[in-house]
Short mmCIF file of C-alpha atoms in Angstrom, two decimals:
data_model
loop_
_atom_site.label_atom_id
_atom_site.label_comp_id
_atom_site.label_asym_id
_atom_site.label_seq_id
_atom_site.Cartn_x
_atom_site.Cartn_y
_atom_site.Cartn_z
CA MET A 1 0.00 0.00 0.00
CA VAL A 2 2.87 2.36 0.78
CA HIS A 3 4.36 1.61 -2.64
CA ALA A 4 1.02 2.41 -4.32
CA PHE A 5 0.74 5.66 -2.35
CA ARG A 6 4.28 6.73 -3.26
CA LYS A 7 3.56 5.91 -6.90
CA THR A 8 0.41 8.05 -6.75
CA VAL A 9 2.25 11.02 -5.21
CA LEU A 10 5.11 10.67 -7.66
CA GLY A 11 2.64 10.45 -10.52
CA LEU A 12 0.87 13.58 -9.34
CA ALA A 13 4.24 15.33 -9.14
CA ILE A 14 4.98 14.41 -12.74
CA LEU A 15 1.48 15.22 -13.95
CA LEU A 16 1.06 18.54 -12.19
CA GLY A 17 4.69 19.57 -12.40
CA ALA A 18 4.55 19.36 -16.18
CA CYS A 19 1.75 21.88 -16.39
CA ALA A 20 2.45 24.15 -13.47
CA THR A 21 3.82 27.49 -12.60
CA GLY A 22 4.91 28.48 -9.13
CA PRO A 23 2.53 29.99 -6.61
CA ALA A 24 1.11 33.26 -7.85
CA THR A 25 0.92 36.47 -5.87
CA GLY A 26 -0.86 39.69 -6.78
CA PRO A 27 -3.44 40.06 -9.53
CA ASP A 28 -2.39 38.21 -12.68
CA ALA A 29 1.19 37.80 -11.40
CA ARG A 30 2.70 34.54 -12.62
CA ALA A 31 -0.70 33.49 -13.97
CA PRO A 32 -1.19 29.76 -14.56
CA MET A 33 0.10 28.34 -17.82
CA ILE A 34 -2.34 26.83 -20.33
CA GLY A 35 0.47 25.75 -22.65
CA PRO A 36 4.27 25.88 -22.79
CA THR A 37 4.26 29.57 -23.79
CA GLN A 38 0.69 30.67 -22.99
CA ARG A 39 -0.33 32.19 -19.68
CA LEU A 40 -3.98 32.49 -18.71
CA ALA A 41 -4.99 36.04 -17.76
CA LEU A 42 -7.09 35.16 -14.74
CA PRO A 43 -10.52 36.75 -14.59
CA ARG A 44 -12.17 37.13 -11.16
CA PRO A 45 -13.98 34.44 -9.17
CA ALA A 46 -17.13 36.59 -9.51
CA ASP A 47 -16.94 36.23 -13.30
CA LEU A 48 -18.27 32.68 -12.93
CA GLY A 49 -21.61 34.42 -12.40
CA ARG A 50 -22.80 32.28 -9.48
CA SER A 51 -21.68 30.52 -6.32
CA VAL A 52 -20.77 26.83 -6.41
CA GLU A 53 -19.91 24.08 -3.94
CA ALA A 54 -18.88 20.84 -5.69
CA ALA A 55 -17.10 17.58 -4.94
CA GLN A 56 -15.06 16.00 -7.73
CA LEU A 57 -13.45 12.63 -8.25
CA ILE A 58 -10.55 13.18 -10.64
CA THR A 59 -8.87 10.44 -12.65
CA ALA A 60 -5.71 11.60 -14.40
CA ARG A 61 -3.81 9.66 -17.05
CA ARG A 62 -0.35 10.48 -18.31
CA GLY A 63 2.29 8.32 -19.92
CA GLY A 64 0.44 5.07 -19.25
CA ASP A 65 -0.03 5.84 -15.53
CA THR A 66 -3.39 6.49 -13.87
CA PHE A 67 -3.88 8.53 -10.69
CA VAL A 68 -7.05 9.23 -8.72
CA PHE A 69 -7.62 12.05 -6.24
CA GLU A 70 -10.51 14.01 -4.75
CA GLY A 71 -11.16 17.72 -5.17
CA HIS A 72 -13.52 20.07 -3.34
CA VAL A 73 -14.32 23.31 -5.15
CA SER A 74 -15.94 26.35 -3.57
CA VAL A 75 -16.66 29.50 -5.57
CA THR A 76 -18.26 32.71 -4.30
CA PRO A 77 -18.08 36.17 -5.87
CA GLU A 78 -15.22 36.97 -3.47
CA ARG A 79 -13.23 33.72 -3.41
CA PHE A 80 -12.37 30.47 -5.17
CA THR A 81 -11.02 27.57 -3.12
CA LEU A 82 -9.81 24.18 -4.32
CA VAL A 83 -8.87 21.56 -1.73
CA GLY A 84 -7.18 18.40 -3.00
CA LEU A 85 -7.11 15.19 -0.98
CA ASP A 86 -4.81 12.25 -1.54
CA THR A 87 -5.87 8.61 -1.63
CA LEU A 88 -5.63 8.43 2.17
CA GLY A 89 -7.94 11.42 2.66
CA ARG A 90 -5.15 13.77 3.74
CA ARG A 91 -5.15 17.38 2.54
CA ALA A 92 -2.48 17.58 -0.12
CA MET A 93 -3.13 21.09 -1.40
CA THR A 94 -5.25 24.19 -1.09
CA VAL A 95 -5.55 26.80 -3.83
CA THR A 96 -7.20 30.10 -2.84
CA TRP A 97 -7.94 32.74 -5.47
CA THR A 98 -9.34 36.20 -4.74
CA ASP A 99 -9.17 39.55 -6.50
CA ALA A 100 -5.87 40.04 -4.63
CA GLY A 101 -4.25 37.04 -6.34
CA VAL A 102 -3.62 33.32 -5.94
CA GLU A 103 -2.22 31.57 -2.88
CA VAL A 104 -1.19 27.93 -2.83
CA GLU A 105 -0.58 25.77 0.25
CA THR A 106 0.80 22.27 -0.01
CA ALA A 107 1.34 19.55 2.57
CA PRO A 108 4.98 19.20 3.67
CA TRP A 109 5.08 15.64 2.33
CA LEU A 110 4.04 16.70 -1.18
CA PRO A 111 6.99 16.69 -3.60
CA ASP A 112 8.34 20.10 -4.62
CA GLY A 113 7.44 19.41 -8.24
CA VAL A 114 3.73 19.52 -7.45
CA ARG A 115 2.48 23.06 -8.04
CA PRO A 116 -1.32 22.83 -7.79
CA GLY A 117 -1.97 26.49 -8.57
CA ALA A 118 -1.78 25.54 -12.25
CA MET A 119 -4.91 23.41 -11.86
CA LEU A 120 -6.74 26.71 -11.61
CA ALA A 121 -6.10 27.43 -15.29
CA ASP A 122 -7.86 24.23 -16.33
CA LEU A 123 -10.83 24.91 -14.06
CA VAL A 124 -11.32 28.43 -15.40
CA VAL A 125 -11.06 27.31 -19.02
CA LEU A 126 -13.47 24.43 -18.43
CA TYR A 127 -16.13 26.00 -16.22
CA TRP A 128 -16.21 29.80 -16.55
CA PRO A 129 -18.60 31.31 -19.15
CA ASP A 130 -17.45 31.31 -22.78
CA ALA A 131 -17.07 35.09 -23.01
CA VAL A 132 -14.97 35.21 -19.83
CA VAL A 133 -12.72 32.39 -21.05
CA ARG A 134 -12.22 34.04 -24.44
CA LYS A 135 -11.11 37.25 -22.74
CA ALA A 136 -8.74 35.34 -20.43
CA LEU A 137 -7.19 33.49 -23.39
CA ALA A 138 -6.80 36.49 -25.70
CA PRO A 139 -3.53 37.91 -24.23
CA ALA A 140 -1.91 34.50 -24.79
CA GLY A 141 -3.00 34.47 -28.43
CA ALA A 142 -5.28 31.50 -27.72
CA GLU A 143 -8.87 31.02 -28.83
CA LEU A 144 -11.90 29.12 -27.55
CA ALA A 145 -14.36 27.15 -29.68
CA ALA A 146 -17.35 26.02 -27.64
CA ASP A 147 -20.80 24.50 -27.91
CA ALA A 148 -23.19 22.91 -25.41
CA THR A 149 -21.12 19.72 -25.04
CA SER A 150 -17.51 20.63 -25.82
CA ARG A 151 -14.72 23.20 -25.64
CA THR A 152 -11.48 23.42 -27.56
CA VAL A 153 -8.65 25.85 -26.83
CA SER A 154 -6.15 26.47 -29.62
CA ALA A 155 -3.18 28.71 -30.33
CA ASP A 156 -1.01 29.10 -33.40
CA GLY A 157 -3.16 26.59 -35.29
CA GLN A 158 -2.65 23.85 -32.67
CA ASP A 159 -5.19 22.51 -30.18
CA LEU A 160 -4.02 22.96 -26.59
CA LEU A 161 -7.03 21.47 -24.84
CA ARG A 162 -10.13 19.50 -25.90
CA ALA A 163 -13.02 18.87 -23.52
CA ARG A 164 -16.33 16.98 -23.71
CA TYR A 165 -19.10 17.44 -21.17
CA GLY A 166 -21.65 14.88 -19.98
CA TRP A 167 -23.79 17.20 -17.90
CA THR A 168 -26.93 16.13 -16.11
CA VAL A 169 -29.74 18.44 -15.11
CA GLY A 170 -28.14 21.25 -13.16
CA GLY A 171 -25.32 22.15 -15.51
CA PRO A 172 -21.57 21.70 -15.62
CA TRP A 173 -20.96 21.12 -11.93
CA THR A 174 -22.98 17.88 -11.89
CA GLY A 175 -22.04 15.13 -14.32
CA THR A 176 -18.92 14.05 -16.13
CA LEU A 177 -16.21 15.90 -17.98
CA THR A 178 -13.37 14.41 -19.97
CA TYR A 179 -10.57 16.48 -21.38
CA ALA A 180 -7.15 16.16 -22.92
CA ASN A 181 -4.56 18.82 -22.29
CA LEU A 182 -2.61 18.24 -25.49
CA ALA A 183 -0.06 20.94 -24.68
CA TRP A 184 1.07 19.13 -21.53
CA GLY A 185 0.21 15.55 -22.54
CA TYR A 186 -2.34 14.40 -19.98
CA GLU A 187 -5.98 13.31 -19.93
CA ILE A 188 -8.45 13.84 -17.12
CA GLU A 189 -11.87 12.46 -16.31
CA VAL A 190 -13.91 14.34 -13.72
CA GLN A 191 -17.01 13.09 -11.97
CA SER A 192 -18.54 16.14 -10.38
CA GLN A 193 -21.46 16.61 -7.99
CA GLU A 194 -22.69 20.04 -7.00
CA GLN A 195 -23.51 20.19 -3.30
CA GLY A 196 -26.75 21.66 -2.01
CA PRO A 197 -26.96 24.79 0.17
#
């Protein structure tokens, strides 16, 4: 079991380290990367247009390895919070985003290569309204193509990210989402359940 846990943590380090920037401070400072040369210009948590509390089971695949972890997302007009739990239920990371910037806290046992603030870029691109995402992508020279069941982010004629939604009644925070981040070479499946008030 210890070997499996170490493999999971190492896998997360490889997966998240490949797509991450360091912790951000101040508005838009060191904004999360959406590709090797593209930084996302973070909007505001309020730009989601509503408050959300959701639990997510995240299955990540990269290089033939599969890793599973749990995420808890909370969004209000003032604050976004992502709490990630490892396979033992321990808090591995907390990402807090306000108008003042992004703060990232990681457990001392988490490898240095894990920089979970970059997960914020994926969440914004996947869940924020189309118009908000387009504005956030524009400074990086990236574009969004979207319809009711999919989103594709591209730059310089290359797809960076492709997503497909399997929403149930209630919208994007309840149901399934699968996406491939082609820029960083990983695939993710998310089973999400919005929590009641």
